[in-house]
Amino acid sequence: MTGSISTSPLVDIRDLSKSFGQGDARVDALRQINLQVYAGQVVGLLGPSGSGKSTLLNVIGCILDPSSGHMELDGQVVYDGGWRQKDLRRLRLDRIGFIFQFHNLLPFLNALENVAVVLEIAGASAEAARQRALELLQYLQVGHRCETMPSRLSGGEAQRVAIARALANHPRIILADEPTAALDSERAGVVMDLLRKVAAEQGAAVLVVTHDEKIFDRFDQMFYLRDGMLADMDGPHTKPNGLAQQH
Ligand code: ADP
Ligand code: MG
């Protein structure tokens, strides 16, 4: 286990459900999910296509409305049968960092500007934003690429810039949807090591959706989603041979 584990989880979900549509068209994408993730933990979320992985990340990221249940983020009740925070946009900006499979960098801004822009949106001055963006890019070992446009970055570099952007506002909760799927195993390892470092050094909780067996050994704990239901990989029937031991 990396980092220190505090007693209260950064992500605390109880009986959380999410359905789409109504009547015959209804899809139960998440069914009574219970999940706790603590500071310093890097957690893997596995499961077949359509099992609800992205839906779960988007609910935790306050992008999708849950249908029922209870969710606390960083010690605050965020959802309890309805949203309990008025300004979800602010909550997302301050507490949550998102990383996607493809980096989603803005093509008309260079690497530094891509990071600085989210700091400015959160209220930093242009100068402070540039300074912090540069520090972050250096921390993620892409400082030498700060003036490069996204189209000229390698896949691994672009993903590290996207991680810098996700970290810009010191989020305690980092949500990554297949962040290494487009990378070779060496670059995937670098990205995962960086996420582990962030979890340990910044006391963040990191949730990573992945199919990528190359990175299974980087997780402190793995969960498996099937038909919207979550199982701990330590369960007797859910743990395939050869997977990393839960700590
Ligand atoms: P995964 O990321 O594990 O592939 P998703 O979370 O994207 O799975 O989807 C879970 C289920 O919810 C699937 O059956 C999918 O079709 C359905 N679903 C996801 N998003 C929507 C939506 N916006 N409207 C209707 N159904 C959706
Ligand atoms: Mg998905």
Coordinates of C-alpha atoms and ligand atoms in Angstrom, one line a residue:
M1 CA 0.0 0.0 0.0
T2 CA 1.3 3.4 -1.0
G3 CA 1.0 6.5 1.2
S4 CA -0.8 6.8 4.5
I5 CA -4.4 5.7 4.8
S6 CA -6.6 8.1 6.8
T7 CA -9.6 6.7 8.5
S8 CA -12.3 8.5 6.4
P9 CA -12.5 7.7 2.7
L10 CA -12.2 10.4 0.1
V11 CA -14.8 8.6 -2.0
D12 CA -17.6 7.0 0.0
I13 CA -20.5 5.5 -1.9
R14 CA -23.4 3.6 -0.3
D15 CA -26.2 1.8 -2.2
L16 CA -25.7 4.0 -5.2
S17 CA -27.8 3.2 -8.3
K18 CA -28.1 4.8 -11.7
S19 CA -30.6 3.9 -14.4
F20 CA -31.0 5.3 -17.9
G21 CA -34.4 5.5 -19.6
Q22 CA -37.8 4.3 -18.6
G23 CA -40.1 1.3 -18.9
D24 CA -38.9 -1.3 -21.4
A25 CA -36.0 0.9 -22.4
R26 CA -34.7 1.2 -18.9
V27 CA -31.1 0.2 -18.3
D28 CA -29.8 -0.3 -14.8
A29 CA -26.2 0.8 -15.3
L30 CA -25.3 0.8 -11.6
R31 CA -27.0 -1.3 -9.0
Q32 CA -26.6 -0.5 -5.3
I33 CA -22.9 0.2 -5.5
N34 CA -20.9 0.3 -2.3
L35 CA -17.3 1.6 -2.6
Q36 CA -14.8 3.4 -0.4
V37 CA -11.5 4.8 -1.7
Y38 CA -8.9 6.3 0.7
A39 CA -6.2 8.9 0.4
G40 CA -3.1 7.4 -1.1
Q41 CA -4.9 4.5 -2.8
V42 CA -4.8 3.6 -6.5
V43 CA -7.8 1.5 -7.3
G44 CA -8.5 -0.4 -10.5
L45 CA -12.0 -0.8 -11.9
L46 CA -12.4 -3.7 -14.3
G47 CA -15.3 -5.2 -16.1
P48 CA -16.6 -6.0 -19.6
S49 CA -17.8 -3.4 -22.0
G50 CA -21.2 -2.0 -21.0
S51 CA -20.8 -3.1 -17.3
G52 CA -21.1 0.5 -16.0
K53 CA -17.5 1.5 -15.5
S54 CA -17.7 4.9 -17.2
T55 CA -21.1 5.5 -15.7
L56 CA -19.6 5.0 -12.2
L57 CA -16.7 7.4 -12.9
N58 CA -19.1 10.0 -14.3
V59 CA -21.3 9.7 -11.2
I60 CA -18.4 10.1 -8.9
G61 CA -17.2 13.0 -11.0
C62 CA -20.7 14.7 -10.6
I63 CA -21.2 14.7 -14.3
L64 CA -24.1 12.2 -14.3
D65 CA -27.0 12.3 -11.8
P66 CA -27.3 9.1 -9.7
S67 CA -30.8 7.7 -9.5
S68 CA -30.6 6.9 -5.7
G69 CA -28.2 6.3 -2.9
H70 CA -25.6 8.2 -1.0
M71 CA -22.2 9.7 -2.0
E72 CA -19.6 11.6 0.0
L73 CA -16.6 13.1 -1.6
D74 CA -13.7 14.4 0.5
G75 CA -15.8 14.4 3.6
Q76 CA -18.8 16.3 2.2
V77 CA -22.2 14.8 1.5
V78 CA -22.6 15.4 -2.2
Y79 CA -25.6 13.2 -3.0
D80 CA -28.3 11.7 -0.8
G81 CA -31.3 10.9 -2.8
G82 CA -30.6 14.2 -4.6
W83 CA -27.7 16.6 -5.0
R84 CA -26.7 18.1 -1.7
Q85 CA -24.2 20.7 -3.1
K86 CA -25.4 23.8 -5.0
D87 CA -22.4 24.4 -7.2
L88 CA -21.3 21.1 -8.7
R89 CA -19.2 22.8 -11.3
R90 CA -17.1 24.4 -8.5
L91 CA -16.9 21.1 -6.7
R92 CA -15.6 19.4 -9.8
L93 CA -13.1 22.2 -10.4
D94 CA -11.7 22.1 -6.9
R95 CA -11.8 18.4 -6.0
I96 CA -11.9 16.2 -9.0
G97 CA -9.4 15.6 -11.8
F98 CA -10.4 13.7 -14.9
I99 CA -8.1 11.8 -17.3
F100 CA -9.5 10.1 -20.4
Q101 CA -8.2 7.5 -22.8
F102 CA -7.4 10.1 -25.4
H103 CA -5.9 13.1 -23.9
N104 CA -8.6 15.7 -25.0
L105 CA -6.0 18.5 -25.1
L106 CA -7.2 21.6 -26.9
P107 CA -5.5 21.5 -30.2
F108 CA -5.0 25.3 -30.6
L109 CA -3.2 25.7 -27.2
N110 CA 0.3 24.6 -26.5
A111 CA 1.1 22.1 -23.6
L112 CA 1.6 24.9 -21.0
E113 CA -1.5 26.8 -22.1
N114 CA -3.6 23.6 -21.9
V115 CA -2.7 23.3 -18.2
A116 CA -2.9 27.0 -17.4
V117 CA -6.3 27.4 -18.9
V118 CA -8.0 25.2 -16.2
L119 CA -6.2 27.2 -13.5
E120 CA -7.5 30.4 -14.9
I121 CA -11.0 29.1 -15.1
A122 CA -10.7 28.2 -11.4
G123 CA -9.7 31.8 -10.7
A124 CA -5.9 32.0 -10.8
S125 CA -4.2 35.0 -12.4
A126 CA -2.6 34.4 -15.8
E127 CA 0.9 34.6 -14.3
A128 CA 0.2 32.3 -11.4
A129 CA -1.5 29.9 -13.8
R130 CA 1.6 29.8 -16.1
Q131 CA 3.9 29.3 -13.1
R132 CA 1.9 26.4 -11.7
A133 CA 1.4 24.8 -15.1
L134 CA 5.2 24.9 -15.7
E135 CA 5.9 23.3 -12.3
L136 CA 3.3 20.6 -13.0
L137 CA 4.7 19.8 -16.4
Q138 CA 8.2 19.6 -14.9
Y139 CA 6.8 17.3 -12.1
L140 CA 5.4 15.0 -14.9
Q141 CA 8.7 15.2 -16.8
V142 CA 7.4 17.0 -19.8
G143 CA 8.5 20.5 -18.9
H144 CA 10.8 20.6 -21.9
R145 CA 7.6 20.3 -24.1
C146 CA 5.7 23.2 -22.6
E147 CA 5.6 25.2 -25.9
T148 CA 4.8 22.3 -28.1
M149 CA 1.4 21.9 -29.7
P150 CA -0.6 18.8 -28.9
S151 CA -0.4 17.5 -32.5
R152 CA 3.4 17.4 -32.1
L153 CA 3.5 15.5 -28.8
S154 CA 3.9 11.8 -28.6
G155 CA 1.1 9.8 -27.1
G156 CA 2.9 9.4 -23.8
E157 CA 3.8 13.0 -23.6
A158 CA 0.2 14.1 -24.4
Q159 CA -1.1 11.9 -21.7
R160 CA 1.3 13.3 -19.2
V161 CA 0.2 16.9 -20.2
A162 CA -3.4 15.7 -19.7
I163 CA -2.5 14.4 -16.3
A164 CA -0.8 17.7 -15.4
R165 CA -4.1 19.4 -16.4
A166 CA -6.1 17.0 -14.3
L167 CA -3.9 17.7 -11.3
A168 CA -3.8 21.5 -11.8
N169 CA -6.2 22.4 -9.0
H170 CA -4.8 19.9 -6.5
P171 CA -7.8 17.6 -6.7
R172 CA -8.0 15.0 -3.9
I173 CA -10.0 12.6 -6.3
I174 CA -8.6 11.6 -9.6
L175 CA -10.7 9.7 -12.1
A176 CA -9.1 8.0 -15.1
D177 CA -11.1 6.2 -17.8
E178 CA -8.7 3.8 -19.6
P179 CA -5.8 6.3 -19.4
T180 CA -3.2 3.8 -20.8
A181 CA -5.3 2.1 -23.5
A182 CA -3.6 4.1 -26.3
L183 CA -0.1 3.6 -24.9
D184 CA 2.6 0.9 -25.2
S185 CA 3.5 -1.0 -22.1
E186 CA 6.5 1.2 -21.2
R187 CA 4.5 4.4 -21.5
A188 CA 1.6 2.8 -19.7
G189 CA 3.9 1.9 -16.9
V190 CA 5.2 5.5 -16.7
V191 CA 1.7 6.9 -16.5
M192 CA 0.7 4.5 -13.8
D193 CA 3.8 5.2 -11.8
L194 CA 3.1 8.9 -12.0
L195 CA -0.5 8.3 -10.8
R196 CA 0.9 6.3 -7.9
K197 CA 3.3 9.1 -7.1
V198 CA 0.5 11.6 -7.1
A199 CA -1.6 9.4 -4.8
A200 CA 1.2 9.0 -2.4
E201 CA 2.6 12.5 -2.4
Q202 CA -0.6 14.5 -2.6
G203 CA -2.8 12.1 -0.6
A204 CA -5.2 11.7 -3.5
A205 CA -7.6 8.8 -4.2
V206 CA -7.1 7.5 -7.8
L207 CA -9.7 5.4 -9.6
V208 CA -8.6 3.9 -12.9
V209 CA -10.9 2.1 -15.3
T210 CA -8.9 -0.3 -17.3
H211 CA -8.8 -3.5 -19.4
D212 CA -5.0 -3.2 -19.5
E213 CA -3.4 -6.3 -17.9
K214 CA 0.0 -4.7 -18.2
I215 CA -0.9 -2.4 -15.3
F216 CA -2.8 -4.7 -13.0
D217 CA 0.3 -4.9 -10.7
R218 CA 0.1 -1.1 -10.1
F219 CA -3.2 -1.3 -8.2
D220 CA -3.6 -1.4 -4.4
Q221 CA -7.0 -2.9 -4.9
M222 CA -9.2 -4.0 -7.8
F223 CA -12.9 -4.1 -8.2
Y224 CA -14.9 -5.8 -10.9
L225 CA -18.2 -4.5 -12.4
R226 CA -20.6 -6.9 -14.0
D227 CA -24.1 -5.8 -15.1
G228 CA -23.8 -2.7 -12.9
M229 CA -22.9 -4.7 -9.8
L230 CA -19.6 -4.3 -8.1
A231 CA -17.5 -7.1 -6.6
D232 CA -14.2 -6.9 -4.8
M233 CA -11.6 -8.9 -6.7
D234 CA -10.7 -10.7 -3.5
G235 CA -14.1 -12.4 -3.6
P236 CA -13.9 -16.2 -4.0
H237 CA -15.5 -16.3 -7.4
T238 CA -14.3 -13.1 -9.0
K239 CA -10.6 -13.3 -8.8
P240 CA -9.0 -14.6 -12.0
N241 CA -5.6 -16.4 -11.6
G242 CA -2.5 -14.4 -11.6
L243 CA -4.0 -11.0 -10.7
A244 CA -2.3 -8.7 -8.2
Q245 CA -3.0 -9.5 -4.6
Q246 CA -5.3 -7.1 -2.8
H247 CA -3.5 -5.4 0.0
Ligands
ADP1 P1 -18.6 0.7 -19.6 O1 -17.9 2.0 -19.4 O2 -18.3 -0.4 -18.6 O3 -18.4 0.1 -21.0 P2 -21.0 2.3 -19.5 O4 -20.9 2.9 -18.1 O5 -20.6 3.2 -20.6 O6 -20.2 0.9 -19.5 O7 -22.5 1.8 -19.8 C1 -23.2 1.0 -18.9 C2 -24.6 0.7 -19.4 O8 -25.4 1.9 -19.4 C3 -24.6 0.2 -20.8 O9 -25.7 -0.7 -21.0 C4 -24.9 1.4 -21.7 O10 -25.5 1.1 -22.9 C5 -25.8 2.3 -20.8 N1 -25.6 3.7 -21.0 C6 -24.5 4.4 -20.7 N2 -24.7 5.7 -21.0 C7 -26.0 5.9 -21.4 C8 -26.8 6.9 -21.7 N3 -26.4 8.2 -21.8 N4 -28.1 6.7 -22.1 C9 -28.6 5.4 -22.1 N5 -27.9 4.3 -21.7 C10 -26.6 4.5 -21.4
MG2 MG -16.5 3.0 -20.7

